[in-house]
PDB file of N, CA and C in Angstrom:
ATOM      1  N   MET A   1     141.828  86.180 -72.496  1.00 92.00           N
ATOM      2  CA  MET A   1     141.143  86.562 -73.697  1.00 92.00           C
ATOM      3  C   MET A   1     141.730  87.899 -74.123  1.00 92.00           C
ATOM      4  N   LEU A   2     142.106  88.012 -75.379  1.00 93.00           N
ATOM      5  CA  LEU A   2     142.688  89.237 -75.925  1.00 93.00           C
ATOM      6  C   LEU A   2     141.659  89.961 -76.776  1.00 93.00           C
ATOM      7  N   MET A   3     141.436  91.232 -76.475  1.00 93.00           N
ATOM      8  CA  MET A   3     140.501  92.028 -77.268  1.00 93.00           C
ATOM      9  C   MET A   3     141.299  92.851 -78.271  1.00 93.00           C
ATOM     10  N   GLY A   4     140.854  92.827 -79.525  1.00 89.00           N
ATOM     11  CA  GLY A   4     141.481  93.641 -80.559  1.00 89.00           C
ATOM     12  C   GLY A   4     141.216  95.111 -80.323  1.00 89.00           C
ATOM     13  N   ARG A   5     141.595  95.906 -81.242  1.00 88.00           N
ATOM     14  CA  ARG A   5     141.476  97.365 -81.104  1.00 88.00           C
ATOM     15  C   ARG A   5     140.039  97.812 -80.891  1.00 88.00           C
ATOM     16  N   LEU A   6     139.840  98.643 -79.880  1.00 92.00           N
ATOM     17  CA  LEU A   6     138.548  99.267 -79.601  1.00 92.00           C
ATOM     18  C   LEU A   6     138.716 100.732 -79.972  1.00 92.00           C
ATOM     19  N   ALA A   7     137.956 101.199 -80.943  1.00 92.00           N
ATOM     20  CA  ALA A   7     138.145 102.576 -81.405  1.00 92.00           C
ATOM     21  C   ALA A   7     136.825 103.184 -81.850  1.00 92.00           C
ATOM     22  N   VAL A   8     136.785 104.502 -81.754  1.00 94.00           N
ATOM     23  CA  VAL A   8     135.643 105.282 -82.216  1.00 94.00           C
ATOM     24  C   VAL A   8     136.184 106.297 -83.212  1.00 94.00           C
ATOM     25  N   ASP A   9     135.515 106.461 -84.329  1.00 95.00           N
ATOM     26  CA  ASP A   9     135.904 107.457 -85.324  1.00 95.00           C
ATOM     27  C   ASP A   9     136.009 108.821 -84.647  1.00 95.00           C
ATOM     28  N   GLY A  10     137.046 109.574 -84.988  1.00 92.00           N
ATOM     29  CA  GLY A  10     137.280 110.876 -84.388  1.00 92.00           C
ATOM     30  C   GLY A  10     136.097 111.820 -84.453  1.00 92.00           C
ATOM     31  N   LYS A  11     135.282 111.699 -85.496  1.00 96.00           N
ATOM     32  CA  LYS A  11     134.090 112.553 -85.628  1.00 96.00           C
ATOM     33  C   LYS A  11     133.111 112.338 -84.486  1.00 96.00           C
ATOM     34  N   TYR A  12     133.163 111.159 -83.881  1.00 95.00           N
ATOM     35  CA  TYR A  12     132.197 110.801 -82.849  1.00 95.00           C
ATOM     36  C   TYR A  12     132.826 110.718 -81.459  1.00 95.00           C
ATOM     37  N   GLY A  13     134.069 111.179 -81.333  1.00 91.00           N
ATOM     38  CA  GLY A  13     134.744 111.166 -80.043  1.00 91.00           C
ATOM     39  C   GLY A  13     134.089 112.125 -79.062  1.00 91.00           C
ATOM     40  N   GLY A  14     134.173 111.797 -77.794  1.00 93.00           N
ATOM     41  CA  GLY A  14     133.642 112.668 -76.757  1.00 93.00           C
ATOM     42  C   GLY A  14     132.176 112.469 -76.427  1.00 93.00           C
ATOM     43  N   PHE A  15     131.546 111.504 -77.066  1.00 96.00           N
ATOM     44  CA  PHE A  15     130.125 111.240 -76.806  1.00 96.00           C
ATOM     45  C   PHE A  15     129.907 110.017 -75.910  1.00 96.00           C
ATOM     46  N   GLY A  16     130.996 109.417 -75.431  1.00 96.00           N
ATOM     47  CA  GLY A  16     130.867 108.244 -74.568  1.00 96.00           C
ATOM     48  C   GLY A  16     130.690 106.935 -75.310  1.00 96.00           C
ATOM     49  N   LEU A  17     130.916 106.949 -76.623  1.00 97.00           N
ATOM     50  CA  LEU A  17     130.712 105.718 -77.398  1.00 97.00           C
ATOM     51  C   LEU A  17     131.742 104.647 -77.050  1.00 97.00           C
ATOM     52  N   GLY A  18     132.984 105.056 -76.773  1.00 96.00           N
ATOM     53  CA  GLY A  18     134.003 104.088 -76.377  1.00 96.00           C
ATOM     54  C   GLY A  18     133.612 103.371 -75.096  1.00 96.00           C
ATOM     55  N   SER A  19     133.073 104.121 -74.152  1.00 97.00           N
ATOM     56  CA  SER A  19     132.610 103.531 -72.892  1.00 97.00           C
ATOM     57  C   SER A  19     131.480 102.544 -73.138  1.00 97.00           C
ATOM     58  N   LEU A  20     130.568 102.913 -74.023  1.00 97.00           N
ATOM     59  CA  LEU A  20     129.455 102.011 -74.352  1.00 97.00           C
ATOM     60  C   LEU A  20     129.950 100.743 -75.033  1.00 97.00           C
ATOM     61  N   LEU A  21     130.908 100.887 -75.944  1.00 96.00           N
ATOM     62  CA  LEU A  21     131.459  99.712 -76.630  1.00 96.00           C
ATOM     63  C   LEU A  21     132.147  98.772 -75.643  1.00 96.00           C
ATOM     64  N   LEU A  22     132.941  99.337 -74.739  1.00 96.00           N
ATOM     65  CA  LEU A  22     133.628  98.500 -73.756  1.00 96.00           C
ATOM     66  C   LEU A  22     132.626  97.833 -72.821  1.00 96.00           C
ATOM     67  N   ALA A  23     131.639  98.576 -72.359  1.00 95.00           N
ATOM     68  CA  ALA A  23     130.616  97.998 -71.481  1.00 95.00           C
ATOM     69  C   ALA A  23     129.881  96.862 -72.180  1.00 95.00           C
ATOM     70  N   ASP A  24     129.575  97.039 -73.458  1.00 95.00           N
ATOM     71  CA  ASP A  24     128.893  95.990 -74.211  1.00 95.00           C
ATOM     72  C   ASP A  24     129.782  94.756 -74.353  1.00 95.00           C
ATOM     73  N   ALA A  25     131.066  94.972 -74.636  1.00 93.00           N
ATOM     74  CA  ALA A  25     131.990  93.841 -74.766  1.00 93.00           C
ATOM     75  C   ALA A  25     132.076  93.067 -73.456  1.00 93.00           C
ATOM     76  N   LEU A  26     132.198  93.786 -72.337  1.00 93.00           N
ATOM     77  CA  LEU A  26     132.276  93.113 -71.036  1.00 93.00           C
ATOM     78  C   LEU A  26     130.982  92.373 -70.713  1.00 93.00           C
ATOM     79  N   LYS A  27     129.861  92.962 -71.066  1.00 92.00           N
ATOM     80  CA  LYS A  27     128.562  92.308 -70.834  1.00 92.00           C
ATOM     81  C   LYS A  27     128.467  91.010 -71.634  1.00 92.00           C
ATOM     82  N   ARG A  28     128.879  91.055 -72.896  1.00 92.00           N
ATOM     83  CA  ARG A  28     128.831  89.857 -73.743  1.00 92.00           C
ATOM     84  C   ARG A  28     129.769  88.773 -73.230  1.00 92.00           C
ATOM     85  N   ILE A  29     130.956  89.175 -72.787  1.00 90.00           N
ATOM     86  CA  ILE A  29     131.908  88.208 -72.238  1.00 90.00           C
ATOM     87  C   ILE A  29     131.318  87.555 -70.992  1.00 90.00           C
ATOM     88  N   GLY A  30     130.702  88.357 -70.139  1.00 88.00           N
ATOM     89  CA  GLY A  30     130.087  87.825 -68.918  1.00 88.00           C
ATOM     90  C   GLY A  30     128.984  86.832 -69.202  1.00 88.00           C
ATOM     91  N   LYS A  31     128.166  87.112 -70.201  1.00 89.00           N
ATOM     92  CA  LYS A  31     127.068  86.209 -70.564  1.00 89.00           C
ATOM     93  C   LYS A  31     127.568  84.923 -71.210  1.00 89.00           C
ATOM     94  N   ALA A  32     128.697  85.000 -71.902  1.00 88.00           N
ATOM     95  CA  ALA A  32     129.209  83.843 -72.637  1.00 88.00           C
ATOM     96  C   ALA A  32     129.862  82.813 -71.724  1.00 88.00           C
ATOM     97  N   GLU A  33     130.125  83.176 -70.475  1.00 77.00           N
ATOM     98  CA  GLU A  33     130.766  82.271 -69.519  1.00 77.00           C
ATOM     99  C   GLU A  33     132.016  81.630 -70.113  1.00 77.00           C
ATOM    100  N   ILE A  34     132.872  82.465 -70.623  1.00 80.00           N
ATOM    101  CA  ILE A  34     134.123  82.019 -71.235  1.00 80.00           C
ATOM    102  C   ILE A  34     135.100  81.583 -70.145  1.00 80.00           C
ATOM    103  N   ALA A  35     135.766  80.474 -70.373  1.00 86.00           N
ATOM    104  CA  ALA A  35     136.735  79.958 -69.406  1.00 86.00           C
ATOM    105  C   ALA A  35     138.068  80.676 -69.593  1.00 86.00           C
ATOM    106  N   ALA A  36     138.138  81.898 -69.107  1.00 89.00           N
ATOM    107  CA  ALA A  36     139.359  82.694 -69.184  1.00 89.00           C
ATOM    108  C   ALA A  36     139.500  83.462 -67.882  1.00 89.00           C
ATOM    109  N   TYR A  37     140.734  83.805 -67.520  1.00 92.00           N
ATOM    110  CA  TYR A  37     140.977  84.533 -66.279  1.00 92.00           C
ATOM    111  C   TYR A  37     140.732  86.028 -66.434  1.00 92.00           C
ATOM    112  N   ALA A  38     141.156  86.585 -67.586  1.00 95.00           N
ATOM    113  CA  ALA A  38     141.099  88.041 -67.720  1.00 95.00           C
ATOM    114  C   ALA A  38     140.929  88.450 -69.176  1.00 95.00           C
ATOM    115  N   LEU A  39     140.449  89.668 -69.342  1.00 95.00           N
ATOM    116  CA  LEU A  39     140.412  90.313 -70.650  1.00 95.00           C
ATOM    117  C   LEU A  39     141.675  91.150 -70.741  1.00 95.00           C
ATOM    118  N   ILE A  40     142.431  90.985 -71.807  1.00 96.00           N
ATOM    119  CA  ILE A  40     143.692  91.702 -72.000  1.00 96.00           C
ATOM    120  C   ILE A  40     143.548  92.636 -73.188  1.00 96.00           C
ATOM    121  N   VAL A  41     144.076  93.853 -73.023  1.00 97.00           N
ATOM    122  CA  VAL A  41     144.064  94.836 -74.105  1.00 97.00           C
ATOM    123  C   VAL A  41     145.462  95.424 -74.249  1.00 97.00           C
ATOM    124  N   GLU A  42     145.750  95.949 -75.433  1.00 96.00           N
ATOM    125  CA  GLU A  42     146.992  96.682 -75.667  1.00 96.00           C
ATOM    126  C   GLU A  42     146.610  98.113 -76.020  1.00 96.00           C
ATOM    127  N   ALA A  43     146.870  99.027 -75.100  1.00 96.00           N
ATOM    128  CA  ALA A  43     146.532 100.435 -75.310  1.00 96.00           C
ATOM    129  C   ALA A  43     147.542 101.069 -76.259  1.00 96.00           C
ATOM    130  N   LYS A  44     147.053 101.906 -77.179  1.00 94.00           N
ATOM    131  CA  LYS A  44     147.961 102.496 -78.163  1.00 94.00           C
ATOM    132  C   LYS A  44     148.697 103.720 -77.645  1.00 94.00           C
ATOM    133  N   ASP A  45     148.156 104.387 -76.602  1.00 94.00           N
ATOM    134  CA  ASP A  45     148.807 105.590 -76.079  1.00 94.00           C
ATOM    135  C   ASP A  45     148.362 105.848 -74.639  1.00 94.00           C
ATOM    136  N   GLU A  46     148.876 106.934 -74.066  1.00 95.00           N
ATOM    137  CA  GLU A  46     148.561 107.257 -72.672  1.00 95.00           C
ATOM    138  C   GLU A  46     147.070 107.511 -72.455  1.00 95.00           C
ATOM    139  N   ALA A  47     146.416 108.138 -73.426  1.00 94.00           N
ATOM    140  CA  ALA A  47     144.975 108.392 -73.297  1.00 94.00           C
ATOM    141  C   ALA A  47     144.206 107.078 -73.204  1.00 94.00           C
ATOM    142  N   ALA A  48     144.596 106.106 -74.016  1.00 95.00           N
ATOM    143  CA  ALA A  48     143.930 104.797 -73.986  1.00 95.00           C
ATOM    144  C   ALA A  48     144.213 104.076 -72.671  1.00 95.00           C
ATOM    145  N   ILE A  49     145.437 104.219 -72.160  1.00 96.00           N
ATOM    146  CA  ILE A  49     145.763 103.615 -70.862  1.00 96.00           C
ATOM    147  C   ILE A  49     144.850 104.192 -69.790  1.00 96.00           C
ATOM    148  N   GLY A  50     144.678 105.505 -69.788  1.00 96.00           N
ATOM    149  CA  GLY A  50     143.790 106.149 -68.822  1.00 96.00           C
ATOM    150  C   GLY A  50     142.352 105.688 -68.965  1.00 96.00           C
ATOM    151  N   PHE A  51     141.915 105.525 -70.208  1.00 96.00           N
ATOM    152  CA  PHE A  51     140.556 105.050 -70.481  1.00 96.00           C
ATOM    153  C   PHE A  51     140.330 103.684 -69.843  1.00 96.00           C
ATOM    154  N   TYR A  52     141.244 102.752 -70.106  1.00 97.00           N
ATOM    155  CA  TYR A  52     141.077 101.400 -69.569  1.00 97.00           C
ATOM    156  C   TYR A  52     141.211 101.374 -68.046  1.00 97.00           C
ATOM    157  N   ARG A  53     142.131 102.155 -67.497  1.00 97.00           N
ATOM    158  CA  ARG A  53     142.283 102.198 -66.036  1.00 97.00           C
ATOM    159  C   ARG A  53     141.018 102.734 -65.375  1.00 97.00           C
ATOM    160  N   HIS A  54     140.345 103.660 -66.026  1.00 96.00           N
ATOM    161  CA  HIS A  54     139.092 104.206 -65.505  1.00 96.00           C
ATOM    162  C   HIS A  54     138.056 103.096 -65.288  1.00 96.00           C
ATOM    163  N   PHE A  55     138.124 102.056 -66.102  1.00 96.00           N
ATOM    164  CA  PHE A  55     137.181 100.942 -66.009  1.00 96.00           C
ATOM    165  C   PHE A  55     137.715  99.775 -65.188  1.00 96.00           C
ATOM    166  N   GLY A  56     138.825  99.979 -64.495  1.00 96.00           N
ATOM    167  CA  GLY A  56     139.324  98.947 -63.594  1.00 96.00           C
ATOM    168  C   GLY A  56     140.394  98.040 -64.160  1.00 96.00           C
ATOM    169  N   PHE A  57     140.899  98.330 -65.348  1.00 97.00           N
ATOM    170  CA  PHE A  57     141.990  97.544 -65.912  1.00 97.00           C
ATOM    171  C   PHE A  57     143.284  97.881 -65.173  1.00 97.00           C
ATOM    172  N   THR A  58     144.176  96.915 -65.098  1.00 96.00           N
ATOM    173  CA  THR A  58     145.461  97.070 -64.427  1.00 96.00           C
ATOM    174  C   THR A  58     146.576  96.770 -65.418  1.00 96.00           C
ATOM    175  N   SER A  59     147.646  97.571 -65.371  1.00 96.00           N
ATOM    176  CA  SER A  59     148.788  97.330 -66.258  1.00 96.00           C
ATOM    177  C   SER A  59     149.611  96.155 -65.752  1.00 96.00           C
ATOM    178  N   PHE A  60     150.161  95.385 -66.675  1.00 94.00           N
ATOM    179  CA  PHE A  60     151.131  94.364 -66.313  1.00 94.00           C
ATOM    180  C   PHE A  60     152.393  95.084 -65.849  1.00 94.00           C
ATOM    181  N   GLU A  61     153.109  94.514 -64.894  1.00 90.00           N
ATOM    182  CA  GLU A  61     154.302  95.160 -64.347  1.00 90.00           C
ATOM    183  C   GLU A  61     155.364  95.425 -65.401  1.00 90.00           C
ATOM    184  N   ASP A  62     155.529  94.521 -66.342  1.00 88.00           N
ATOM    185  CA  ASP A  62     156.612  94.644 -67.319  1.00 88.00           C
ATOM    186  C   ASP A  62     156.186  95.279 -68.641  1.00 88.00           C
ATOM    187  N   ALA A  63     154.924  95.641 -68.782  1.00 85.00           N
ATOM    188  CA  ALA A  63     154.445  96.219 -70.048  1.00 85.00           C
ATOM    189  C   ALA A  63     153.261  97.135 -69.753  1.00 85.00           C
ATOM    190  N   THR A  64     153.531  98.428 -69.594  1.00 84.00           N
ATOM    191  CA  THR A  64     152.473  99.346 -69.170  1.00 84.00           C
ATOM    192  C   THR A  64     151.364  99.508 -70.197  1.00 84.00           C
ATOM    193  N   LYS A  65     151.645  99.255 -71.475  1.00 94.00           N
ATOM    194  CA  LYS A  65     150.595  99.392 -72.489  1.00 94.00           C
ATOM    195  C   LYS A  65     149.700  98.162 -72.570  1.00 94.00           C
ATOM    196  N   HIS A  66     150.086  97.101 -71.903  1.00 97.00           N
ATOM    197  CA  HIS A  66     149.261  95.901 -71.832  1.00 97.00           C
ATOM    198  C   HIS A  66     148.536  95.917 -70.494  1.00 97.00           C
ATOM    199  N   LEU A  67     147.217  95.859 -70.551  1.00 97.00           N
ATOM    200  CA  LEU A  67     146.407  95.911 -69.338  1.00 97.00           C
ATOM    201  C   LEU A  67     145.477  94.708 -69.283  1.00 97.00           C
ATOM    202  N   PHE A  68     145.042  94.371 -68.077  1.00 97.00           N
ATOM    203  CA  PHE A  68     144.126  93.244 -67.934  1.00 97.00           C
ATOM    204  C   PHE A  68     142.992  93.596 -66.985  1.00 97.00           C
ATOM    205  N   PHE A  69     141.873  92.908 -67.170  1.00 96.00           N
ATOM    206  CA  PHE A  69     140.680  93.063 -66.340  1.00 96.00           C
ATOM    207  C   PHE A  69     140.236  91.666 -65.940  1.00 96.00           C
ATOM    208  N   PRO A  70     140.360  91.303 -64.649  1.00 96.00           N
ATOM    209  CA  PRO A  70     139.943  89.963 -64.218  1.00 96.00           C
ATOM    210  C   PRO A  70     138.450  89.742 -64.477  1.00 96.00           C
ATOM    211  N   LEU A  71     138.122  88.683 -65.158  1.00 92.00           N
ATOM    212  CA  LEU A  71     136.726  88.409 -65.497  1.00 92.00           C
ATOM    213  C   LEU A  71     135.890  88.080 -64.264  1.00 92.00           C
ATOM    214  N   ALA A  72     136.526  87.713 -63.167  1.00 91.00           N
ATOM    215  CA  ALA A  72     135.786  87.481 -61.925  1.00 91.00           C
ATOM    216  C   ALA A  72     135.107  88.766 -61.459  1.00 91.00           C
ATOM    217  N   ASN A  73     135.624  89.914 -61.869  1.00 89.00           N
ATOM    218  CA  ASN A  73     135.024  91.202 -61.498  1.00 89.00           C
ATOM    219  C   ASN A  73     133.672  91.428 -62.173  1.00 89.00           C
ATOM    220  N   LEU A  74     133.341  90.629 -63.170  1.00 85.00           N
ATOM    221  CA  LEU A  74     132.059  90.773 -63.866  1.00 85.00           C
ATOM    222  C   LEU A  74     130.922  90.138 -63.088  1.00 85.00           C
ATOM    223  N   ARG A  75     131.230  89.253 -62.177  1.00 73.00           N
ATOM    224  CA  ARG A  75     130.195  88.522 -61.465  1.00 73.00           C
ATOM    225  C   ARG A  75     129.733  89.241 -60.240  1.00 73.00           C
TER     226      ARG A  75
END
């Protein structure tokens, strides 16, 4: 499953809204029982890569800006 851009307006950065949005997305995916192996994201920069890694995402070996989160980790 590929997730489109996850972003928070700069005016509201630093309040944890990105974390809340990601947590909500993962919660919804878990409830939907989607037949997929992982959630895949494309990070736009190093800060975004760090953000996703903080939540357990792993970079693909051949594309560091592409990360995945095994959906089995939601259970």
